[in-house]
């Protein structure tokens, strides 16, 4: 990127990077921590003092001038430098105002890295609204939610999965009678919200219900409304209070949200607004609106943003409801990849259309629904195409599954690499409280009965999914000895699975699934 300055969090990070940057001819290295800087480094306060008397204006900067280079996460190959202009970022700030209306003084809790395009653009937006920005981390999240009581939050799906799992773990520790009462209210709430969706025309699997279906849904909603309100008073309100009790909206992106999570947060009264975008689009192109929060969808386009769904082979436009490649054109689309015209030409055509590489479809109301990543598609030996993400999402509804990666390219059937949820296994009596995950996984892997039970668990989840096909069935499972995380290189900084790295690391285990 030909950068001339480096900003590091602390001396530990600097010392780790020092051998790599010594030949870069950097003009400045800035230390964010309060540690005493060694010779040649500046503290952040020193930089502020130096800049206080400088004129920061630059008359040569235009809207199309480069503002930043952000490198992609590398989930599907080598990271590339995305060049975003001042105009790209200014457009995002203005477009966000058409979705959310934060008031001056509203509190916003942030947990994502500030360098991530999703977090960065959202911060620009909320600061222009006069909001109070509060930073937290996984260690302090639970405490900060309760004490800071944010009105808005931006996060990735993995965070909401972990909160959901923590709530489920707490529920399993309650007396049996209380568990039954809570599960009764959850079941009633589930019936109520699903009936309400049909009545409102917001059921992703039935976007145009008949009059009879609407009447039936209205009747179900009427009959379940009173117990649902009682459940809200006795149970759901306490869950909201655990998140501070003041949340208006949570914007979530950077991956799909499992259907079970969408249902849970809707019925407890926490409004998740899913969105879609990429680093190359600064990043947001679509987001669900409060007035049309279509669960399972990825939102309607920002103003001036165009969406095309095209055939992956011919690039012919496809009608609403038909799956194809998602192309985007709009003021937020990048200028290109830094010093990489070949890569730019592969995704950005002369008319300004950006090929996202994602598969999806649009409704007649312009709702975008992402179904998978073109490069992630698993093609079985019988020629059937399987999008792994939707199947993985429904499998994550099982309390025993913490993480899952589907495999099966060129094979007869699907297999899965599974990371078990240790607290759930302990609660079910399948693991001792102090037993390490590696030992539990190894022991259960050798128990055909337990593997069969786990397969049945996944079968139930997959078969209950709308549009189930026999080829969706998961017929082989390998239990991993360690979680997929950032530290072992199997997740990106925003908790996305680096599939190519997972496949390479576990190639022997994957081969063993297909004797």
Coordinates of C-alpha atoms in Angstrom, one line a residue:
X1 CA 0.0 0.0 0.0
X2 CA 3.1 2.3 0.1
X3 CA 2.0 3.6 3.5
X4 CA 4.3 6.1 5.2
X5 CA 3.0 5.8 8.8
X6 CA 2.1 3.0 11.1
X7 CA -0.2 3.1 14.1
X8 CA 0.1 0.2 16.6
X9 CA -2.0 -0.7 19.7
X10 CA 0.9 -1.4 22.1
X11 CA 4.6 -2.2 22.3
X12 CA 3.9 -6.0 22.1
X13 CA 2.2 -5.5 18.7
X14 CA 5.1 -3.2 17.5
X15 CA 7.8 -5.7 18.5
X16 CA 5.9 -8.4 16.6
X17 CA 5.8 -6.3 13.5
X18 CA 9.2 -4.7 13.8
X19 CA 11.2 -7.2 11.7
X20 CA 8.6 -6.9 8.9
X21 CA 8.5 -3.1 8.6
X22 CA 12.1 -2.1 9.1
X23 CA 12.7 -1.7 5.4
X24 CA 9.5 0.3 4.7
X25 CA 11.1 3.8 5.2
X26 CA 8.2 4.8 7.5
X27 CA 8.0 8.5 8.4
X28 CA 6.2 7.9 11.7
X29 CA 5.2 5.1 14.0
X30 CA 2.4 6.0 16.5
X31 CA 1.8 4.1 19.8
X32 CA -1.8 4.1 21.1
X33 CA -1.1 2.7 24.5
X34 CA 0.2 4.7 27.5
X35 CA 3.5 2.8 27.5
X36 CA 6.7 4.8 27.3
X37 CA 7.7 4.7 23.6
X38 CA 11.2 3.7 22.6
X39 CA 13.3 6.0 20.4
X40 CA 11.7 6.7 17.0
X41 CA 8.1 6.2 18.1
X42 CA 5.5 8.8 19.1
X43 CA 2.6 8.6 21.5
X44 CA -0.9 9.5 20.2
X45 CA -0.9 12.5 22.5
X46 CA 2.4 13.8 20.9
X47 CA 0.8 13.5 17.5
X48 CA -2.3 15.5 18.6
X49 CA 0.0 18.2 20.0
X50 CA 2.1 18.3 16.8
X51 CA -1.1 18.6 14.7
X52 CA -2.9 21.2 16.9
X53 CA -1.2 24.1 15.1
X54 CA -1.4 22.6 11.6
X55 CA -3.9 23.6 8.9
X56 CA -5.6 20.3 8.1
X57 CA -7.5 21.6 5.1
X58 CA -6.5 20.2 1.7
X59 CA -8.1 22.0 -1.3
X60 CA -6.9 19.3 -3.7
X61 CA -9.1 16.6 -2.2
X62 CA -12.3 15.9 -4.3
X63 CA -15.1 13.4 -3.7
X64 CA -13.3 11.0 -6.1
X65 CA -10.0 11.2 -4.3
X66 CA -8.9 8.0 -2.5
X67 CA -9.7 8.2 1.2
X68 CA -8.6 4.8 2.3
X69 CA -7.2 1.4 1.3
X70 CA -8.8 -1.5 3.2
X71 CA -7.6 -5.0 2.7
X72 CA -10.1 -7.8 2.3
X73 CA -10.3 -10.5 4.9
X74 CA -8.8 -13.2 2.7
X75 CA -11.6 -15.7 3.2
X76 CA -11.5 -16.7 -0.4
X77 CA -7.8 -16.2 -1.3
X78 CA -5.1 -13.5 -1.1
X79 CA -6.2 -10.2 0.6
X80 CA -6.6 -7.3 -1.9
X81 CA -6.4 -3.6 -1.2
X82 CA -9.8 -2.0 -1.7
X83 CA -9.5 1.7 -2.7
X84 CA -12.5 3.7 -1.4
X85 CA -13.0 7.4 -2.2
X86 CA -14.2 10.2 0.0
X87 CA -17.4 10.1 -2.1
X88 CA -17.9 6.4 -1.3
X89 CA -17.8 7.0 2.5
X90 CA -19.8 10.3 2.3
X91 CA -22.5 8.5 0.4
X92 CA -22.7 5.7 3.0
X93 CA -23.2 8.3 5.8
X94 CA -26.0 10.0 4.0
X95 CA -27.7 6.7 2.9
X96 CA -27.7 5.4 6.5
X97 CA -29.9 8.3 7.5
X98 CA -32.7 6.9 5.4
X99 CA -32.8 3.8 7.6
X100 CA -31.9 4.9 11.2
X101 CA -32.6 8.2 13.0
X102 CA -30.3 8.3 16.0
X103 CA -30.8 11.3 18.3
X104 CA -27.9 13.4 19.7
X105 CA -26.7 11.8 22.9
X106 CA -27.9 8.3 22.0
X107 CA -25.4 5.7 23.1
X108 CA -23.8 3.3 20.7
X109 CA -21.9 0.2 21.9
X110 CA -19.2 -1.0 19.5
X111 CA -17.3 -4.3 19.7
X112 CA -16.0 -4.8 16.2
X113 CA -12.4 -3.7 15.2
X114 CA -12.5 -0.1 14.2
X115 CA -10.5 -0.8 11.0
X116 CA -13.3 -3.1 9.7
X117 CA -15.2 -1.3 7.0
X118 CA -18.5 -2.2 8.5
X119 CA -17.7 -0.7 11.9
X120 CA -15.8 2.2 10.5
X121 CA -18.5 3.5 8.2
X122 CA -21.1 3.0 11.0
X123 CA -19.0 5.0 13.4
X124 CA -18.7 7.9 10.8
X125 CA -22.5 7.9 10.6
X126 CA -23.3 7.9 14.3
X127 CA -20.7 10.5 15.1
X128 CA -22.3 12.9 12.5
X129 CA -25.6 12.3 14.4
X130 CA -24.0 13.5 17.7
X131 CA -24.2 10.0 19.4
X132 CA -22.0 8.9 22.2
X133 CA -19.6 6.2 21.0
X134 CA -18.7 3.5 23.6
X135 CA -16.1 0.8 22.9
X136 CA -16.2 -2.7 24.5
X137 CA -14.7 -6.2 24.0
X138 CA -15.9 -9.7 24.6
X139 CA -14.6 -9.7 28.1
X140 CA -16.6 -6.6 29.1
X141 CA -19.6 -6.9 26.8
X142 CA -22.1 -8.4 29.3
X143 CA -21.2 -5.7 31.9
X144 CA -21.2 -2.8 29.4
X145 CA -24.6 -3.8 28.0
X146 CA -26.2 -3.6 31.4
X147 CA -24.4 -0.5 32.7
X148 CA -24.1 1.6 29.5
X149 CA -27.6 0.8 28.3
X150 CA -27.0 1.5 24.6
X151 CA -29.7 2.5 22.2
X152 CA -27.9 1.2 19.1
X153 CA -25.3 -1.5 18.4
X154 CA -23.6 -2.9 15.4
X155 CA -22.2 -6.5 15.4
X156 CA -21.7 -9.7 13.5
X157 CA -23.9 -12.8 13.7
X158 CA -21.4 -14.7 15.8
X159 CA -21.9 -12.3 18.7
X160 CA -25.6 -12.9 18.7
X161 CA -25.0 -16.6 18.6
X162 CA -22.8 -16.4 21.7
X163 CA -25.4 -14.3 23.6
X164 CA -28.1 -16.8 22.6
X165 CA -26.0 -19.7 23.8
X166 CA -25.3 -18.0 27.1
X167 CA -29.0 -17.5 27.6
X168 CA -29.7 -21.1 26.8
X169 CA -27.0 -22.2 29.2
X170 CA -28.5 -20.2 32.0
X171 CA -31.9 -21.7 31.2
X172 CA -30.5 -25.2 31.5
X173 CA -29.3 -24.4 35.0
X174 CA -32.8 -23.5 36.2
X175 CA -35.2 -25.9 38.0
X176 CA -37.1 -28.1 35.7
X177 CA -40.5 -26.4 36.5
X178 CA -39.0 -23.0 35.5
X179 CA -37.5 -24.4 32.4
X180 CA -40.9 -25.8 31.3
X181 CA -42.5 -22.4 31.9
X182 CA -39.9 -20.5 30.0
X183 CA -40.0 -23.0 27.1
X184 CA -43.8 -22.8 27.0
X185 CA -43.7 -19.0 26.6
X186 CA -40.9 -19.3 24.0
X187 CA -43.1 -21.8 22.0
X188 CA -46.2 -19.5 22.3
X189 CA -44.1 -16.5 21.3
X190 CA -42.7 -18.4 18.3
X191 CA -46.3 -19.2 17.1
X192 CA -47.3 -15.5 17.6
X193 CA -44.4 -13.9 15.6
X194 CA -44.7 -16.4 12.8
X195 CA -48.4 -15.8 12.4
X196 CA -47.8 -12.1 12.6
X197 CA -45.2 -12.4 9.8
X198 CA -47.8 -14.1 7.5
X199 CA -50.4 -11.5 8.3
X200 CA -47.9 -8.7 7.5
X201 CA -46.6 -10.4 4.3
X202 CA -43.2 -10.7 5.9
X203 CA -42.8 -14.5 5.9
X204 CA -39.8 -15.2 3.6
X205 CA -41.3 -18.6 2.6
X206 CA -44.7 -17.1 1.8
X207 CA -44.3 -13.5 0.7
X208 CA -47.7 -13.4 -1.0
X209 CA -50.1 -15.3 1.3
X210 CA -53.7 -15.9 0.2
X211 CA -56.6 -14.3 1.9
X212 CA -57.3 -17.6 3.7
X213 CA -53.8 -17.8 4.9
X214 CA -53.9 -14.2 6.2
X215 CA -57.2 -14.9 8.0
X216 CA -55.7 -18.1 9.6
X217 CA -52.6 -16.2 10.6
X218 CA -54.7 -13.4 12.1
X219 CA -56.7 -15.9 14.2
X220 CA -53.5 -17.6 15.4
X221 CA -52.0 -14.2 16.4
X222 CA -55.2 -13.3 18.2
X223 CA -55.3 -16.5 20.2
X224 CA -51.6 -16.4 21.2
X225 CA -51.4 -12.7 21.8
X226 CA -52.4 -12.7 25.5
X227 CA -50.0 -15.6 26.6
X228 CA -47.3 -13.9 24.5
X229 CA -47.8 -10.6 26.4
X230 CA -47.7 -12.5 29.7
X231 CA -44.5 -14.2 28.6
X232 CA -43.1 -10.8 27.7
X233 CA -43.9 -9.5 31.2
X234 CA -42.5 -12.6 33.0
X235 CA -39.6 -13.7 30.9
X236 CA -38.7 -11.7 27.7
X237 CA -38.4 -8.4 29.5
X238 CA -35.7 -9.8 31.7
X239 CA -33.7 -10.9 28.7
X240 CA -34.0 -7.3 27.3
X241 CA -32.8 -6.0 30.6
X242 CA -29.7 -8.1 30.3
X243 CA -28.9 -6.1 27.2
X244 CA -29.5 -2.8 29.0
X245 CA -33.2 -2.6 28.3
X246 CA -32.8 0.5 26.0
X247 CA -31.8 -1.1 22.6
X248 CA -33.8 0.4 19.8
X249 CA -32.1 -1.4 16.9
X250 CA -29.2 -3.7 16.4
X251 CA -27.6 -3.6 12.9
X252 CA -26.0 -6.9 12.1
X253 CA -24.0 -7.9 9.0
X254 CA -20.8 -9.6 7.9
X255 CA -22.6 -13.0 7.5
X256 CA -26.0 -14.7 7.6
X257 CA -28.1 -15.0 10.8
X258 CA -29.5 -18.4 11.6
X259 CA -33.3 -18.7 11.4
X260 CA -33.5 -19.8 15.0
X261 CA -31.7 -16.7 16.1
X262 CA -33.9 -14.4 14.0
X263 CA -37.0 -16.0 15.7
X264 CA -35.6 -15.8 19.2
X265 CA -34.6 -12.2 19.1
X266 CA -37.8 -11.1 17.4
X267 CA -40.0 -12.8 20.0
X268 CA -38.0 -11.4 23.0
X269 CA -38.3 -7.9 21.5
X270 CA -34.8 -7.2 20.3
X271 CA -35.0 -5.7 16.8
X272 CA -32.2 -7.1 14.5
X273 CA -31.8 -5.2 11.2
X274 CA -29.8 -7.5 8.9
X275 CA -27.8 -6.0 6.1
X276 CA -25.6 -6.9 3.2
X277 CA -22.4 -5.5 1.8
X278 CA -18.7 -6.0 1.2
X279 CA -15.5 -4.1 1.8
X280 CA -15.6 -3.3 -2.0
X281 CA -18.9 -1.4 -1.4
X282 CA -17.9 0.7 1.5
X283 CA -19.5 -1.6 2.7
X284 CA -23.3 -1.4 2.9
X285 CA -25.6 -1.9 -0.1
X286 CA -28.8 -3.3 1.4
X287 CA -30.3 -3.2 4.9
X288 CA -33.6 -4.2 6.4
X289 CA -35.8 -1.3 7.3
X290 CA -37.7 -1.0 10.6
X291 CA -40.9 -0.7 8.6
X292 CA -40.1 -3.8 6.5
X293 CA -37.9 -6.1 8.6
X294 CA -38.1 -9.3 6.5
X295 CA -36.4 -11.9 8.7
X296 CA -34.1 -14.2 6.8
X297 CA -33.6 -11.5 4.1
X298 CA -30.7 -9.1 3.7
X299 CA -32.7 -5.9 3.2
X300 CA -33.7 -3.5 0.5
X301 CA -31.1 -1.4 -1.4
X302 CA -29.8 1.9 -0.3
X303 CA -31.0 4.9 -2.4
X304 CA -29.4 5.1 -5.9
X305 CA -28.1 1.5 -5.4
X306 CA -29.0 -0.9 -8.2
X307 CA -29.2 -4.7 -7.9
X308 CA -29.0 -7.3 -10.7
X309 CA -29.4 -11.1 -10.4
X310 CA -27.7 -12.8 -13.3
X311 CA -27.1 -16.3 -14.6
X312 CA -23.6 -17.3 -13.4
X313 CA -22.6 -18.6 -16.8
X314 CA -24.4 -16.3 -19.4
X315 CA -24.8 -13.2 -17.2
X316 CA -28.3 -13.0 -18.4
X317 CA -30.7 -11.1 -16.1
X318 CA -32.9 -13.4 -14.0
X319 CA -36.5 -12.6 -12.8
X320 CA -37.5 -12.0 -9.2
X321 CA -37.4 -15.2 -7.0
X322 CA -34.7 -16.9 -9.2
X323 CA -31.3 -17.5 -7.7
X324 CA -28.2 -16.2 -9.5
X325 CA -25.1 -14.1 -9.1
X326 CA -25.6 -10.8 -7.3
X327 CA -24.3 -7.7 -9.1
X328 CA -24.3 -4.2 -7.5
X329 CA -24.0 -0.7 -9.0
X330 CA -24.1 2.5 -7.0
X331 CA -22.2 5.4 -5.4
X332 CA -20.6 3.2 -2.8
X333 CA -18.8 0.8 -5.2
X334 CA -15.0 1.0 -4.9
X335 CA -12.6 2.5 -7.4
X336 CA -10.7 -0.8 -7.7
X337 CA -8.1 -3.0 -6.1
X338 CA -4.9 -1.1 -5.4
X339 CA -2.2 -1.8 -8.0
X340 CA -4.1 -4.8 -9.2
X341 CA -5.9 -4.0 -12.5
X342 CA -6.3 -7.7 -13.3
X343 CA -8.3 -8.5 -10.1
X344 CA -10.3 -5.3 -10.6
X345 CA -11.2 -6.3 -14.1
X346 CA -12.6 -9.6 -13.0
X347 CA -15.2 -8.1 -10.7
X348 CA -15.9 -4.6 -12.0
X349 CA -17.2 -4.2 -15.6
X350 CA -17.0 -1.0 -17.7
X351 CA -20.6 -0.1 -16.9
X352 CA -19.8 0.0 -13.2
X353 CA -21.4 -3.3 -12.2
X354 CA -19.6 -5.0 -9.4
X355 CA -19.8 -8.8 -9.3
X356 CA -20.1 -9.7 -5.6
X357 CA -19.4 -13.4 -6.1
X358 CA -22.4 -14.1 -3.9
X359 CA -25.5 -16.0 -4.8
X360 CA -29.0 -14.7 -4.1
X361 CA -32.4 -13.6 -5.3
X362 CA -34.6 -10.6 -5.0
X363 CA -38.3 -10.4 -4.2
X364 CA -40.9 -8.3 -6.1
X365 CA -40.4 -5.7 -3.3
X366 CA -36.7 -5.6 -3.9
X367 CA -35.7 -7.5 -0.8
X368 CA -32.3 -9.2 -1.4
X369 CA -31.9 -12.7 0.0
X370 CA -28.3 -14.0 0.0
X371 CA -28.2 -17.8 -0.3
X372 CA -24.5 -18.5 -0.4
X373 CA -21.1 -17.7 -1.9
X374 CA -20.5 -18.9 -5.5
X375 CA -17.0 -20.2 -4.5
X376 CA -18.5 -22.0 -1.5
X377 CA -21.0 -24.1 -3.5
X378 CA -20.5 -27.8 -3.0
X379 CA -21.0 -29.9 -6.2
X380 CA -21.7 -33.5 -5.4
X381 CA -20.7 -36.3 -7.7
X382 CA -24.3 -36.6 -9.0
X383 CA -24.1 -32.9 -10.1
X384 CA -26.3 -31.5 -7.4
X385 CA -25.3 -28.0 -6.2
X386 CA -25.4 -27.5 -2.4
X387 CA -25.1 -24.1 -0.8
X388 CA -23.5 -24.9 2.6
X389 CA -24.3 -21.7 4.6
X390 CA -28.1 -22.1 4.9
X391 CA -27.7 -25.7 6.0
X392 CA -25.0 -24.8 8.5
X393 CA -27.2 -22.1 9.9
X394 CA -30.1 -24.5 10.7
X395 CA -27.7 -27.0 12.2
X396 CA -26.4 -24.3 14.6
X397 CA -29.9 -24.3 16.2
X398 CA -28.9 -27.6 17.9
X399 CA -27.6 -26.9 21.5
X400 CA -24.9 -29.5 21.0
X401 CA -23.3 -27.7 17.9
X402 CA -21.0 -24.8 18.4
X403 CA -19.5 -24.6 14.9
X404 CA -20.0 -26.6 11.7
X405 CA -18.4 -26.7 8.3
X406 CA -20.0 -28.8 5.5
X407 CA -17.8 -30.7 3.0
X408 CA -18.4 -33.0 0.1
X409 CA -17.0 -31.5 -3.1
X410 CA -17.2 -34.2 -5.8
X411 CA -18.3 -36.8 -3.3
X412 CA -21.6 -38.9 -3.1
X413 CA -22.9 -37.2 0.0
X414 CA -22.4 -34.3 2.4
X415 CA -20.1 -34.6 5.5
X416 CA -19.5 -32.1 8.3
X417 CA -16.7 -31.0 10.5
X418 CA -18.3 -30.2 13.9
X419 CA -17.1 -28.4 17.0
X420 CA -19.3 -29.5 19.9
X421 CA -20.8 -27.1 22.5
X422 CA -19.1 -28.3 25.7
X423 CA -21.5 -26.6 28.3
X424 CA -24.5 -28.3 26.5
X425 CA -22.8 -31.7 26.6
X426 CA -22.1 -31.3 30.3
X427 CA -25.7 -30.3 31.0
X428 CA -26.9 -33.4 29.1
X429 CA -24.5 -35.7 31.1
X430 CA -22.4 -36.5 28.0
X431 CA -19.3 -34.8 29.3
X432 CA -17.7 -34.3 32.7
X433 CA -17.5 -30.6 33.9
X434 CA -13.7 -30.5 33.7
X435 CA -13.3 -32.7 30.6
X436 CA -11.4 -30.9 27.8
X437 CA -13.1 -30.6 24.4
X438 CA -10.4 -32.6 22.7
X439 CA -11.0 -35.6 25.0
X440 CA -14.8 -35.4 24.7
X441 CA -14.6 -35.2 20.9
X442 CA -12.2 -38.1 20.7
X443 CA -14.3 -40.3 23.0
X444 CA -17.6 -39.5 21.3
X445 CA -16.1 -40.0 17.8
X446 CA -15.4 -43.6 18.8
X447 CA -18.9 -44.2 20.0
X448 CA -21.1 -45.1 16.9
X449 CA -24.3 -44.7 19.0
X450 CA -23.4 -41.0 19.9
X451 CA -22.4 -40.2 16.3
X452 CA -25.7 -41.7 15.1
X453 CA -27.6 -39.5 17.7
X454 CA -25.7 -36.4 16.5
X455 CA -26.5 -37.3 12.8
X456 CA -30.2 -37.6 13.8
X457 CA -30.0 -34.2 15.4
X458 CA -28.6 -32.7 12.2
X459 CA -31.2 -34.6 10.1
X460 CA -34.1 -33.1 12.0
X461 CA -32.7 -29.6 11.6
X462 CA -32.1 -30.0 7.9
X463 CA -35.4 -31.8 7.1
X464 CA -37.4 -29.0 8.8
X465 CA -35.9 -26.4 6.5
X466 CA -38.2 -25.3 3.7
X467 CA -37.1 -26.7 0.3
X468 CA -35.4 -29.8 1.8
X469 CA -33.9 -32.2 -0.7
X470 CA -32.5 -35.7 0.0
X471 CA -29.0 -34.5 -1.0
X472 CA -29.1 -32.0 1.9
X473 CA -28.7 -34.9 4.3
X474 CA -25.4 -35.0 6.3
X475 CA -24.2 -38.6 6.3
X476 CA -20.8 -38.3 7.9
X477 CA -19.4 -36.3 10.8
X478 CA -15.9 -35.7 12.2
X479 CA -15.7 -34.0 15.6
X480 CA -12.9 -31.4 15.8
X481 CA -10.6 -31.3 18.8
X482 CA -10.5 -27.5 19.0
X483 CA -12.7 -24.6 18.1
X484 CA -12.3 -22.6 14.9
X485 CA -11.0 -19.2 16.1
X486 CA -8.9 -16.2 15.1
X487 CA -5.8 -17.4 17.0
X488 CA -5.5 -20.6 15.0
X489 CA -6.1 -18.9 11.7
X490 CA -9.5 -20.6 11.0
X491 CA -11.6 -17.5 11.5
X492 CA -11.2 -13.9 10.1
X493 CA -11.2 -10.9 12.5
X494 CA -15.0 -10.7 12.0
X495 CA -15.5 -14.4 12.9
X496 CA -16.1 -15.7 9.3
X497 CA -14.9 -19.2 8.6
X498 CA -11.8 -19.3 6.3
X499 CA -13.1 -22.4 4.5
X500 CA -10.0 -22.8 2.3
X501 CA -7.8 -22.9 5.4
X502 CA -10.1 -25.3 7.2
X503 CA -10.2 -27.7 4.2
X504 CA -6.4 -27.6 3.9
X505 CA -5.8 -28.2 7.7
X506 CA -8.3 -31.0 8.0
X507 CA -7.8 -32.7 4.6
X508 CA -6.9 -36.0 6.2
X509 CA -10.0 -35.9 8.4
X510 CA -12.2 -35.0 5.4
X511 CA -10.8 -37.9 3.3
X512 CA -11.7 -40.3 6.1
X513 CA -15.3 -39.3 5.8
X514 CA -15.4 -40.9 2.4
X515 CA -14.0 -44.4 2.6

